[in-house]
PDB file of C-alpha atoms in Angstrom:
ATOM      1  CA  MET A  24     -19.860  12.702   1.798  1.00  0.00           C
ATOM      2  CA  ASN A  25     -19.737  15.040  -1.203  1.00  0.00           C
ATOM      3  CA  VAL A  26     -17.297  14.752  -4.109  1.00  0.00           C
ATOM      4  CA  ASN A  27     -14.904  17.415  -2.819  1.00  0.00           C
ATOM      5  CA  GLU A  28     -14.729  15.805   0.625  1.00  0.00           C
ATOM      6  CA  ALA A  29     -14.103  12.387  -0.948  1.00  0.00           C
ATOM      7  CA  MET A  30     -11.364  13.794  -3.175  1.00  0.00           C
ATOM      8  CA  GLU A  31      -9.689  15.525  -0.243  1.00  0.00           C
ATOM      9  CA  MET A  32      -9.608  12.241   1.674  1.00  0.00           C
ATOM     10  CA  LEU A  33      -8.334  10.157  -1.247  1.00  0.00           C
ATOM     11  CA  GLU A  34      -5.636  12.689  -2.184  1.00  0.00           C
ATOM     12  CA  ARG A  35      -4.232  12.696   1.352  1.00  0.00           C
ATOM     13  CA  ASN A  36      -0.883  10.913   1.799  1.00  0.00           C
ATOM     14  CA  VAL A  37      -0.598   9.573  -1.751  1.00  0.00           C
ATOM     15  CA  GLU A  38       2.234   9.950  -4.231  1.00  0.00           C
ATOM     16  CA  GLU A  39      -0.136  10.599  -7.127  1.00  0.00           C
ATOM     17  CA  ILE A  40      -3.535   9.917  -8.652  1.00  0.00           C
ATOM     18  CA  VAL A  41      -3.648   9.224 -12.384  1.00  0.00           C
ATOM     19  CA  THR A  42      -5.703  11.184 -12.972  1.00  0.00           C
ATOM     20  CA  SER A  43      -7.401  13.311 -10.321  1.00  0.00           C
ATOM     21  CA  ALA A  44      -9.804  14.697 -12.919  1.00  0.00           C
ATOM     22  CA  ASP A  45     -10.883  11.197 -13.933  1.00  0.00           C
ATOM     23  CA  LEU A  46     -11.365  10.190 -10.307  1.00  0.00           C
ATOM     24  CA  LYS A  47     -13.465  13.265  -9.602  1.00  0.00           C
ATOM     25  CA  ASP A  48     -15.670  12.451 -12.592  1.00  0.00           C
ATOM     26  CA  VAL A  49     -16.107   8.861 -11.388  1.00  0.00           C
ATOM     27  CA  LEU A  50     -17.019  10.014  -7.874  1.00  0.00           C
ATOM     28  CA  ALA A  51     -19.556  12.438  -9.313  1.00  0.00           C
ATOM     29  CA  SER A  52     -21.191   9.567 -11.220  1.00  0.00           C
ATOM     30  CA  MET A  53     -21.601   7.327  -8.173  1.00  0.00           C
ATOM     31  CA  PRO A  54     -25.090   8.485  -7.075  1.00  0.00           C
ATOM     32  CA  ASP A  55     -26.467   7.682 -10.535  1.00  0.00           C
ATOM     33  CA  SER A  56     -24.815   4.260 -10.833  1.00  0.00           C
ATOM     34  CA  THR A  57     -26.807   1.083 -10.216  1.00  0.00           C
ATOM     35  CA  ASP A  58     -23.621  -0.916  -9.552  1.00  0.00           C
ATOM     36  CA  LYS A  59     -20.864  -0.120  -7.093  1.00  0.00           C
ATOM     37  CA  LEU A  60     -17.606   1.143  -8.534  1.00  0.00           C
ATOM     38  CA  ARG A  61     -14.811  -1.383  -8.132  1.00  0.00           C
ATOM     39  CA  ALA A  62     -11.382  -0.725  -6.593  1.00  0.00           C
ATOM     40  CA  TYR A  63      -8.642  -3.290  -6.208  1.00  0.00           C
ATOM     41  CA  VAL A  64      -5.154  -3.914  -4.959  1.00  0.00           C
ATOM     42  CA  GLY A  65      -2.998  -6.889  -5.868  1.00  0.00           C
ATOM     43  CA  PHE A  66      -0.789  -8.349  -3.158  1.00  0.00           C
ATOM     44  CA  GLU A  67       1.960 -10.766  -4.105  1.00  0.00           C
ATOM     45  CA  PRO A  68       1.937 -13.265  -1.211  1.00  0.00           C
ATOM     46  CA  SER A  69       5.481 -13.332   0.148  1.00  0.00           C
ATOM     47  CA  GLY A  70       7.027 -12.687   3.520  1.00  0.00           C
ATOM     48  CA  VAL A  71       5.542 -10.991   6.553  1.00  0.00           C
ATOM     49  CA  VAL A  72       2.743  -8.409   6.469  1.00  0.00           C
ATOM     50  CA  HIS A  73       4.197  -5.256   8.017  1.00  0.00           C
ATOM     51  CA  ILE A  74       3.356  -1.616   8.649  1.00  0.00           C
ATOM     52  CA  GLY A  75       4.506  -0.775   5.113  1.00  0.00           C
ATOM     53  CA  HIS A  76       1.242  -2.381   3.972  1.00  0.00           C
ATOM     54  CA  LEU A  77      -0.928  -0.177   6.194  1.00  0.00           C
ATOM     55  CA  PRO A  78      -1.019   2.928   3.929  1.00  0.00           C
ATOM     56  CA  LEU A  79      -2.556   0.733   1.219  1.00  0.00           C
ATOM     57  CA  ILE A  80      -5.049  -0.761   3.681  1.00  0.00           C
ATOM     58  CA  THR A  81      -5.978   2.731   4.870  1.00  0.00           C
ATOM     59  CA  LYS A  82      -6.653   3.869   1.297  1.00  0.00           C
ATOM     60  CA  LEU A  83      -8.831   0.807   0.648  1.00  0.00           C
ATOM     61  CA  ARG A  84     -10.789   1.505   3.839  1.00  0.00           C
ATOM     62  CA  GLU A  85     -11.346   5.086   2.644  1.00  0.00           C
ATOM     63  CA  LEU A  86     -12.628   3.825  -0.702  1.00  0.00           C
ATOM     64  CA  GLN A  87     -15.011   1.497   1.139  1.00  0.00           C
ATOM     65  CA  ARG A  88     -16.212   4.409   3.239  1.00  0.00           C
ATOM     66  CA  ILE A  89     -17.021   6.328   0.044  1.00  0.00           C
ATOM     67  CA  GLY A  90     -18.948   3.355  -1.326  1.00  0.00           C
ATOM     68  CA  PHE A  91     -16.553   1.367  -3.522  1.00  0.00           C
ATOM     69  CA  HIS A  92     -16.602  -2.402  -3.715  1.00  0.00           C
ATOM     70  CA  VAL A  93     -13.037  -3.419  -2.821  1.00  0.00           C
ATOM     71  CA  ILE A  94     -11.282  -6.466  -4.220  1.00  0.00           C
ATOM     72  CA  VAL A  95      -8.021  -7.793  -2.796  1.00  0.00           C
ATOM     73  CA  LEU A  96      -6.286  -9.980  -5.348  1.00  0.00           C
ATOM     74  CA  LEU A  97      -4.078 -12.522  -3.594  1.00  0.00           C
ATOM     75  CA  ALA A  98      -1.712 -12.846  -6.526  1.00  0.00           C
ATOM     76  CA  ASP A  99      -0.433 -16.376  -6.029  1.00  0.00           C
ATOM     77  CA  MET A 100       0.386 -16.921  -9.701  1.00  0.00           C
ATOM     78  CA  HIS A 101       2.288 -13.641  -9.841  1.00  0.00           C
ATOM     79  CA  ALA A 102       4.339 -14.672  -6.807  1.00  0.00           C
ATOM     80  CA  TYR A 103       5.145 -17.938  -8.544  1.00  0.00           C
ATOM     81  CA  LEU A 104       6.238 -16.128 -11.718  1.00  0.00           C
ATOM     82  CA  ASN A 105       8.419 -13.856  -9.576  1.00  0.00           C
ATOM     83  CA  GLU A 106      10.247 -16.826  -7.964  1.00  0.00           C
ATOM     84  CA  LYS A 107       8.669 -16.486  -4.511  1.00  0.00           C
ATOM     85  CA  GLY A 108       8.383 -20.238  -3.918  1.00  0.00           C
ATOM     86  CA  SER A 109       6.256 -23.218  -4.817  1.00  0.00           C
ATOM     87  CA  LEU A 110       2.556 -22.756  -5.490  1.00  0.00           C
ATOM     88  CA  GLU A 111       1.783 -24.763  -2.337  1.00  0.00           C
ATOM     89  CA  ASP A 112       3.945 -22.556  -0.108  1.00  0.00           C
ATOM     90  CA  ILE A 113       2.643 -19.401  -1.755  1.00  0.00           C
ATOM     91  CA  ARG A 114      -0.957 -20.466  -1.098  1.00  0.00           C
ATOM     92  CA  VAL A 115      -0.197 -20.889   2.617  1.00  0.00           C
ATOM     93  CA  THR A 116       1.292 -17.372   2.671  1.00  0.00           C
ATOM     94  CA  ALA A 117      -1.726 -16.024   0.779  1.00  0.00           C
ATOM     95  CA  ASP A 118      -4.089 -17.409   3.423  1.00  0.00           C
ATOM     96  CA  TYR A 119      -1.968 -15.708   6.095  1.00  0.00           C
ATOM     97  CA  ASN A 120      -2.072 -12.429   4.118  1.00  0.00           C
ATOM     98  CA  LYS A 121      -5.868 -12.614   3.950  1.00  0.00           C
ATOM     99  CA  ARG A 122      -6.111 -13.006   7.741  1.00  0.00           C
ATOM    100  CA  CYS A 123      -3.812 -10.018   8.251  1.00  0.00           C
ATOM    101  CA  PHE A 124      -5.696  -7.713   5.869  1.00  0.00           C
ATOM    102  CA  THR A 125      -9.021  -8.632   7.430  1.00  0.00           C
ATOM    103  CA  ALA A 126      -7.600  -8.033  10.900  1.00  0.00           C
ATOM    104  CA  ALA A 127      -6.292  -4.646   9.745  1.00  0.00           C
ATOM    105  CA  GLY A 128      -9.849  -3.402   9.352  1.00  0.00           C
ATOM    106  CA  LEU A 129     -11.099  -4.022   5.829  1.00  0.00           C
ATOM    107  CA  SER A 130     -14.869  -4.432   5.921  1.00  0.00           C
ATOM    108  CA  ASP A 131     -16.634  -7.777   5.783  1.00  0.00           C
ATOM    109  CA  GLU A 132     -17.757  -6.898   2.247  1.00  0.00           C
ATOM    110  CA  THR A 133     -14.168  -7.039   0.972  1.00  0.00           C
ATOM    111  CA  GLU A 134     -13.829  -9.613  -1.799  1.00  0.00           C
ATOM    112  CA  TYR A 135     -10.672 -11.732  -1.708  1.00  0.00           C
ATOM    113  CA  ILE A 136      -9.770 -13.466  -4.947  1.00  0.00           C
ATOM    114  CA  PHE A 137      -6.908 -15.872  -5.606  1.00  0.00           C
ATOM    115  CA  GLY A 138      -5.272 -15.268  -8.962  1.00  0.00           C
ATOM    116  CA  ALA A 139      -5.211 -18.978  -9.792  1.00  0.00           C
ATOM    117  CA  SER A 140      -9.022 -19.028  -9.604  1.00  0.00           C
ATOM    118  CA  PHE A 141      -9.386 -17.247 -12.963  1.00  0.00           C
ATOM    119  CA  GLN A 142      -5.975 -16.694 -14.536  1.00  0.00           C
ATOM    120  CA  MET A 143      -5.832 -20.080 -16.302  1.00  0.00           C
ATOM    121  CA  GLN A 144      -9.108 -19.597 -18.153  1.00  0.00           C
ATOM    122  CA  GLU A 145      -9.001 -19.532 -21.949  1.00  0.00           C
ATOM    123  CA  ASP A 146     -10.342 -15.991 -22.408  1.00  0.00           C
ATOM    124  CA  TYR A 147      -7.927 -14.634 -19.821  1.00  0.00           C
ATOM    125  CA  MET A 148      -4.863 -16.228 -21.420  1.00  0.00           C
ATOM    126  CA  LEU A 149      -5.978 -15.124 -24.888  1.00  0.00           C
ATOM    127  CA  ASN A 150      -6.131 -11.536 -23.641  1.00  0.00           C
ATOM    128  CA  VAL A 151      -2.636 -11.870 -22.147  1.00  0.00           C
ATOM    129  CA  LEU A 152      -1.383 -12.972 -25.568  1.00  0.00           C
ATOM    130  CA  LYS A 153      -3.231 -10.126 -27.291  1.00  0.00           C
ATOM    131  CA  LEU A 154      -1.662  -7.652 -24.883  1.00  0.00           C
ATOM    132  CA  ALA A 155       1.748  -9.146 -25.672  1.00  0.00           C
ATOM    133  CA  THR A 156       1.271  -8.197 -29.326  1.00  0.00           C
ATOM    134  CA  VAL A 157       0.949  -4.483 -28.459  1.00  0.00           C
ATOM    135  CA  THR A 158       3.572  -4.324 -25.682  1.00  0.00           C
ATOM    136  CA  THR A 159       7.264  -4.016 -26.439  1.00  0.00           C
ATOM    137  CA  GLU A 160       9.786  -6.260 -24.687  1.00  0.00           C
ATOM    138  CA  LYS A 161      11.544  -3.152 -23.379  1.00  0.00           C
ATOM    139  CA  ARG A 162       8.313  -1.793 -21.880  1.00  0.00           C
ATOM    140  CA  ALA A 163       7.493  -5.086 -20.154  1.00  0.00           C
ATOM    141  CA  ARG A 164      11.022  -5.370 -18.775  1.00  0.00           C
ATOM    142  CA  ARG A 165      11.104  -1.777 -17.516  1.00  0.00           C
ATOM    143  CA  SER A 166       7.738  -2.184 -15.804  1.00  0.00           C
ATOM    144  CA  MET A 167       9.285  -4.863 -13.587  1.00  0.00           C
ATOM    145  CA  ASP A 168      12.346  -2.831 -12.537  1.00  0.00           C
ATOM    146  CA  GLU A 169      11.043  -2.266  -9.009  1.00  0.00           C
ATOM    147  CA  LEU A 170       9.399  -5.654  -8.530  1.00  0.00           C
ATOM    148  CA  SER A 171      11.632  -8.360  -9.988  1.00  0.00           C
ATOM    149  CA  ARG A 172      13.123 -10.792  -7.556  1.00  0.00           C
ATOM    150  CA  SER A 173      15.975 -11.439 -10.012  1.00  0.00           C
ATOM    151  CA  LYS A 174      17.722  -8.231 -11.012  1.00  0.00           C
ATOM    152  CA  GLU A 175      20.224 -10.051 -13.215  1.00  0.00           C
ATOM    153  CA  ASP A 176      19.434 -12.609 -15.914  1.00  0.00           C
ATOM    154  CA  ARG A 177      15.682 -12.263 -15.453  1.00  0.00           C
ATOM    155  CA  LYS A 178      13.348 -15.062 -16.372  1.00  0.00           C
ATOM    156  CA  VAL A 179      10.751 -14.795 -19.152  1.00  0.00           C
ATOM    157  CA  SER A 180       8.121 -15.287 -16.423  1.00  0.00           C
ATOM    158  CA  GLN A 181       8.939 -11.821 -15.114  1.00  0.00           C
ATOM    159  CA  LEU A 182       7.983 -10.296 -18.466  1.00  0.00           C
ATOM    160  CA  ILE A 183       4.654 -12.143 -18.424  1.00  0.00           C
ATOM    161  CA  TYR A 184       3.945 -10.774 -14.923  1.00  0.00           C
ATOM    162  CA  PRO A 185       3.043  -7.161 -15.915  1.00  0.00           C
ATOM    163  CA  LEU A 186       0.883  -8.364 -18.817  1.00  0.00           C
ATOM    164  CA  MET A 187      -1.094 -10.579 -16.452  1.00  0.00           C
ATOM    165  CA  GLN A 188      -1.475  -7.758 -13.950  1.00  0.00           C
ATOM    166  CA  ALA A 189      -2.940  -5.510 -16.635  1.00  0.00           C
ATOM    167  CA  ILE A 190      -5.372  -8.245 -17.719  1.00  0.00           C
ATOM    168  CA  ASP A 191      -6.290  -8.789 -14.044  1.00  0.00           C
ATOM    169  CA  ILE A 192      -7.512  -5.187 -13.981  1.00  0.00           C
ATOM    170  CA  ALA A 193      -9.531  -5.729 -17.149  1.00  0.00           C
ATOM    171  CA  SER A 194     -10.926  -9.136 -16.146  1.00  0.00           C
ATOM    172  CA  LEU A 195     -12.075  -7.930 -12.731  1.00  0.00           C
ATOM    173  CA  GLY A 196     -13.765  -4.826 -14.177  1.00  0.00           C
ATOM    174  CA  ILE A 197     -11.674  -2.469 -12.063  1.00  0.00           C
ATOM    175  CA  ASP A 198     -12.380   1.270 -12.022  1.00  0.00           C
ATOM    176  CA  VAL A 199      -9.609   2.241  -9.575  1.00  0.00           C
ATOM    177  CA  ALA A 200      -6.331   0.361  -9.153  1.00  0.00           C
ATOM    178  CA  VAL A 201      -4.515   1.011  -5.891  1.00  0.00           C
ATOM    179  CA  GLY A 202      -0.852   0.190  -5.298  1.00  0.00           C
ATOM    180  CA  GLY A 203       2.468   1.381  -3.997  1.00  0.00           C
ATOM    181  CA  ILE A 204       4.440   3.762  -6.184  1.00  0.00           C
ATOM    182  CA  ASP A 205       6.542   0.754  -7.242  1.00  0.00           C
ATOM    183  CA  GLN A 206       3.479  -0.389  -9.227  1.00  0.00           C
ATOM    184  CA  ARG A 207       3.403   2.770 -11.327  1.00  0.00           C
ATOM    185  CA  LYS A 208       5.075   1.435 -14.484  1.00  0.00           C
ATOM    186  CA  ILE A 209       2.774  -1.581 -14.633  1.00  0.00           C
ATOM    187  CA  HIS A 210      -0.296   0.577 -14.060  1.00  0.00           C
ATOM    188  CA  MET A 211       0.808   2.973 -16.809  1.00  0.00           C
ATOM    189  CA  LEU A 212       1.251   0.018 -19.157  1.00  0.00           C
ATOM    190  CA  ALA A 213      -2.326  -0.991 -18.337  1.00  0.00           C
ATOM    191  CA  ARG A 214      -3.665   2.537 -18.861  1.00  0.00           C
ATOM    192  CA  GLU A 215      -1.988   2.887 -22.245  1.00  0.00           C
ATOM    193  CA  ASN A 216      -2.454  -0.593 -23.704  1.00  0.00           C
ATOM    194  CA  LEU A 217      -5.739  -1.953 -22.334  1.00  0.00           C
ATOM    195  CA  PRO A 218      -7.814   0.443 -24.478  1.00  0.00           C
ATOM    196  CA  LYS A 219      -6.096  -1.053 -27.544  1.00  0.00           C
ATOM    197  CA  LEU A 220      -7.831  -4.324 -26.628  1.00  0.00           C
ATOM    198  CA  GLY A 221     -11.185  -2.653 -26.040  1.00  0.00           C
ATOM    199  CA  PHE A 222     -10.941  -2.353 -22.236  1.00  0.00           C
ATOM    200  CA  LYS A 223     -11.207   0.836 -20.186  1.00  0.00           C
ATOM    201  CA  ALA A 224      -8.106   2.454 -18.706  1.00  0.00           C
ATOM    202  CA  PRO A 225      -8.052   2.247 -14.890  1.00  0.00           C
ATOM    203  CA  ILE A 226      -7.686   5.223 -12.608  1.00  0.00           C
ATOM    204  CA  CYS A 227      -4.587   4.661 -10.478  1.00  0.00           C
ATOM    205  CA  ILE A 228      -3.872   5.681  -6.880  1.00  0.00           C
ATOM    206  CA  HIS A 229      -0.262   5.269  -5.764  1.00  0.00           C
ATOM    207  CA  THR A 230       0.781   5.308  -2.127  1.00  0.00           C
ATOM    208  CA  PRO A 231       4.354   5.923  -0.897  1.00  0.00           C
ATOM    209  CA  LEU A 232       6.748   3.155   0.076  1.00  0.00           C
ATOM    210  CA  LEU A 233       7.822   3.367   3.716  1.00  0.00           C
ATOM    211  CA  ILE A 234      11.550   3.146   4.255  1.00  0.00           C
ATOM    212  CA  GLY A 235      13.080   0.718   6.736  1.00  0.00           C
ATOM    213  CA  LEU A 236      13.765   1.577  10.356  1.00  0.00           C
ATOM    214  CA  ASP A 237      17.451   1.891   9.496  1.00  0.00           C
ATOM    215  CA  GLY A 238      16.767   4.503   6.832  1.00  0.00           C
ATOM    216  CA  GLU A 239      17.360   2.018   4.003  1.00  0.00           C
ATOM    217  CA  LYS A 240      14.863   0.288   1.719  1.00  0.00           C
ATOM    218  CA  MET A 241      12.418  -1.806   3.745  1.00  0.00           C
ATOM    219  CA  SER A 242      13.217  -5.471   3.233  1.00  0.00           C
ATOM    220  CA  SER A 243      12.173  -8.743   4.844  1.00  0.00           C
ATOM    221  CA  SER A 244      15.723 -10.028   4.478  1.00  0.00           C
ATOM    222  CA  LEU A 245      17.094  -7.067   6.465  1.00  0.00           C
ATOM    223  CA  GLY A 246      14.469  -7.265   9.202  1.00  0.00           C
ATOM    224  CA  ASN A 247      14.200  -3.446   9.212  1.00  0.00           C
ATOM    225  CA  PHE A 248      10.417  -3.404   9.533  1.00  0.00           C
ATOM    226  CA  ILE A 249       7.657  -3.839  12.104  1.00  0.00           C
ATOM    227  CA  SER A 250       5.195  -6.639  11.394  1.00  0.00           C
ATOM    228  CA  VAL A 251       1.484  -6.142  12.040  1.00  0.00           C
ATOM    229  CA  HIS A 252       1.653  -8.828  14.749  1.00  0.00           C
ATOM    230  CA  GLU A 253       4.883  -7.605  16.384  1.00  0.00           C
ATOM    231  CA  PRO A 254       4.748  -7.831  20.209  1.00  0.00           C
ATOM    232  CA  ALA A 255       4.336  -4.432  21.849  1.00  0.00           C
ATOM    233  CA  GLU A 256       7.719  -4.580  23.567  1.00  0.00           C
ATOM    234  CA  ASP A 257       9.430  -5.319  20.253  1.00  0.00           C
ATOM    235  CA  VAL A 258       7.721  -2.321  18.650  1.00  0.00           C
ATOM    236  CA  GLU A 259       9.064  -0.151  21.448  1.00  0.00           C
ATOM    237  CA  SER A 260      12.624  -1.454  21.207  1.00  0.00           C
ATOM    238  CA  LYS A 261      12.700  -1.270  17.405  1.00  0.00           C
ATOM    239  CA  LEU A 262      11.469   2.311  17.344  1.00  0.00           C
ATOM    240  CA  LYS A 263      13.831   3.320  20.107  1.00  0.00           C
ATOM    241  CA  ALA A 264      16.732   2.089  17.965  1.00  0.00           C
ATOM    242  CA  ALA A 265      15.333   3.483  14.699  1.00  0.00           C
ATOM    243  CA  PHE A 266      17.181   5.986  12.537  1.00  0.00           C
ATOM    244  CA  CYS A 267      15.796   9.411  13.455  1.00  0.00           C
ATOM    245  CA  THR A 268      18.327  12.157  12.780  1.00  0.00           C
ATOM    246  CA  PRO A 269      17.496  15.317  14.773  1.00  0.00           C
ATOM    247  CA  GLU A 270      16.003  18.183  12.757  1.00  0.00           C
ATOM    248  CA  VAL A 271      15.788  16.101   9.560  1.00  0.00           C
ATOM    249  CA  ALA A 272      12.472  15.033   7.987  1.00  0.00           C
ATOM    250  CA  ASP A 273      13.513  13.591   4.627  1.00  0.00           C
ATOM    251  CA  GLY A 274      14.391   9.909   4.860  1.00  0.00           C
ATOM    252  CA  ASN A 275      13.261   9.748   8.480  1.00  0.00           C
ATOM    253  CA  PRO A 276      11.388   6.446   9.022  1.00  0.00           C
ATOM    254  CA  VAL A 277       9.871   7.510  12.340  1.00  0.00           C
ATOM    255  CA  LEU A 278       8.305  10.628  10.842  1.00  0.00           C
ATOM    256  CA  GLN A 279       7.065   8.500   7.929  1.00  0.00           C
ATOM    257  CA  ILE A 280       5.270   6.271  10.424  1.00  0.00           C
ATOM    258  CA  TYR A 281       3.551   9.327  11.888  1.00  0.00           C
ATOM    259  CA  LYS A 282       2.540  10.686   8.487  1.00  0.00           C
ATOM    260  CA  HIS A 283       1.369   7.509   6.775  1.00  0.00           C
ATOM    261  CA  THR A 284       0.363   5.188   9.616  1.00  0.00           C
ATOM    262  CA  ILE A 285      -0.589   7.144  12.747  1.00  0.00           C
ATOM    263  CA  PHE A 286      -2.120  10.464  11.683  1.00  0.00           C
ATOM    264  CA  PRO A 287      -4.508   8.903   9.119  1.00  0.00           C
ATOM    265  CA  VAL A 288      -6.281   6.989  11.906  1.00  0.00           C
ATOM    266  CA  VAL A 289      -5.655   9.078  15.063  1.00  0.00           C
ATOM    267  CA  GLU A 290      -7.394  12.426  15.467  1.00  0.00           C
ATOM    268  CA  GLU A 291      -4.852  13.965  17.824  1.00  0.00           C
ATOM    269  CA  ILE A 292      -1.322  13.059  18.937  1.00  0.00           C
ATOM    270  CA  ARG A 293      -0.155  13.894  22.461  1.00  0.00           C
ATOM    271  CA  ILE A 294       3.588  13.898  23.100  1.00  0.00           C
ATOM    272  CA  GLU A 295       3.972  13.580  26.863  1.00  0.00           C
ATOM    273  CA  ARG A 296       6.913  15.394  28.411  1.00  0.00           C
ATOM    274  CA  PRO A 297       7.831  16.631  31.902  1.00  0.00           C
ATOM    275  CA  VAL A 298       7.112  20.313  32.508  1.00  0.00           C
ATOM    276  CA  LYS A 299      10.839  21.032  32.812  1.00  0.00           C
ATOM    277  CA  TYR A 300      11.237  19.919  29.179  1.00  0.00           C
ATOM    278  CA  GLY A 301       8.325  21.998  27.916  1.00  0.00           C
ATOM    279  CA  GLY A 302       5.325  19.940  28.960  1.00  0.00           C
ATOM    280  CA  ASP A 303       2.937  17.984  26.762  1.00  0.00           C
ATOM    281  CA  MET A 304       2.481  18.864  23.103  1.00  0.00           C
ATOM    282  CA  ASN A 305      -0.692  18.127  21.108  1.00  0.00           C
ATOM    283  CA  TYR A 306      -0.878  17.778  17.331  1.00  0.00           C
ATOM    284  CA  LYS A 307      -3.840  17.331  14.996  1.00  0.00           C
ATOM    285  CA  ARG A 308      -1.788  17.687  11.821  1.00  0.00           C
ATOM    286  CA  TYR A 309       1.377  15.887  10.791  1.00  0.00           C
ATOM    287  CA  GLU A 310       2.774  19.066   9.260  1.00  0.00           C
ATOM    288  CA  ASP A 311       2.797  20.784  12.666  1.00  0.00           C
ATOM    289  CA  LEU A 312       4.642  17.890  14.290  1.00  0.00           C
ATOM    290  CA  GLU A 313       7.238  17.865  11.504  1.00  0.00           C
ATOM    291  CA  ARG A 314       7.694  21.636  11.829  1.00  0.00           C
ATOM    292  CA  ASP A 315       8.376  21.431  15.555  1.00  0.00           C
ATOM    293  CA  TYR A 316      10.678  18.428  15.150  1.00  0.00           C
ATOM    294  CA  THR A 317      12.796  19.963  12.400  1.00  0.00           C
ATOM    295  CA  GLY A 318      12.792  23.213  14.359  1.00  0.00           C
ATOM    296  CA  GLY A 319      14.393  21.493  17.335  1.00  0.00           C
ATOM    297  CA  GLN A 320      11.403  21.820  19.650  1.00  0.00           C
ATOM    298  CA  LEU A 321      10.930  18.039  19.952  1.00  0.00           C
ATOM    299  CA  HIS A 322      13.577  15.571  21.078  1.00  0.00           C
ATOM    300  CA  PRO A 323      14.000  12.417  18.947  1.00  0.00           C
ATOM    301  CA  LEU A 324      13.425  10.160  21.958  1.00  0.00           C
ATOM    302  CA  ASP A 325      10.079  11.828  22.726  1.00  0.00           C
ATOM    303  CA  VAL A 326       9.065  11.407  19.091  1.00  0.00           C
ATOM    304  CA  LYS A 327      10.100   7.748  19.098  1.00  0.00           C
ATOM    305  CA  THR A 328       8.421   6.750  22.357  1.00  0.00           C
ATOM    306  CA  THR A 329       5.187   8.477  21.332  1.00  0.00           C
ATOM    307  CA  ALA A 330       5.253   6.775  17.950  1.00  0.00           C
ATOM    308  CA  ALA A 331       5.621   3.410  19.689  1.00  0.00           C
ATOM    309  CA  ARG A 332       2.657   4.131  21.959  1.00  0.00           C
ATOM    310  CA  TYR A 333       0.286   5.058  19.141  1.00  0.00           C
ATOM    311  CA  LEU A 334       1.539   2.379  16.774  1.00  0.00           C
ATOM    312  CA  ASN A 335       0.907  -0.249  19.449  1.00  0.00           C
ATOM    313  CA  GLU A 336      -2.638   1.089  19.846  1.00  0.00           C
ATOM    314  CA  ILE A 337      -3.151   0.668  16.084  1.00  0.00           C
ATOM    315  CA  LEU A 338      -1.638  -2.821  16.025  1.00  0.00           C
ATOM    316  CA  ALA A 339      -3.358  -4.122  19.171  1.00  0.00           C
ATOM    317  CA  PRO A 340      -6.687  -5.033  17.487  1.00  0.00           C
ATOM    318  CA  ILE A 341      -4.788  -6.640  14.595  1.00  0.00           C
ATOM    319  CA  ARG A 342      -2.740  -8.793  16.984  1.00  0.00           C
ATOM    320  CA  SER A 343      -5.884  -9.821  18.833  1.00  0.00           C
ATOM    321  CA  ARG A 344      -7.553 -11.073  15.639  1.00  0.00           C
ATOM    322  CA  LEU A 345      -4.635 -13.137  14.324  1.00  0.00           C
TER     323      LEU A 345
END
């Protein structure tokens, strides 16, 4: 795969790459490098692994296909700092997360690292303190706006969180940091402040956040998501009841599932319909499906039932491995 082909794949279905020019330069250097480039994502172990995680997994799989060494940081200490439970309970959830990510198709070469395995070392903590001397309180607080469990009366631990995440990137020698767009402020803190400590600035790839099936923010407490081990019949019933306003694409969770979960792994979508309703429709590009849907040529129920069929095909091997 040449550089342009790799860039086209990595730029697909992302919110942004900071920066694309830097990433292109790194990809161009790969054939001459004796060591694999390193990409990582940090997952805070909490709750159920759901289809909102799949865009990140897909991007990691693409990086592996290009030749990156991928690290999944099971951020148990971060979860503890963010009030997600006791360290013992968090570790159990982290083990579950690891099984889910492996089942979702990351290669056997994926390296899983628990944060607690290196984050208490002297050099690591010294670097956290050094980073604290060049980071304002306002910047640390703002970087946690999208991630803090406590929105009011936040704990000091939630200001330490972004500093540790930046030092994670430095300590693990990361070239490319991958995360949802909610990670952007922390990644920008790392890009701007790590060089002040003598570390390189990471390239950052940000994927979109899928909205919940009700059209609201996806949340474990609301149950408006589909887990990666959801029974097939539950996937069908949830999608049948999902918010899917006719002729509207923005804020449509079903269309998001097509764009970010189905089309990246399925070469062609077939929407099966009786001849009296126009017959079957085939799509190789999400944009064509969205055009026909917003143009009124596809009925919401046909879109929903087809989404359930393909999503169950994607989830079937994950279910079987858990």
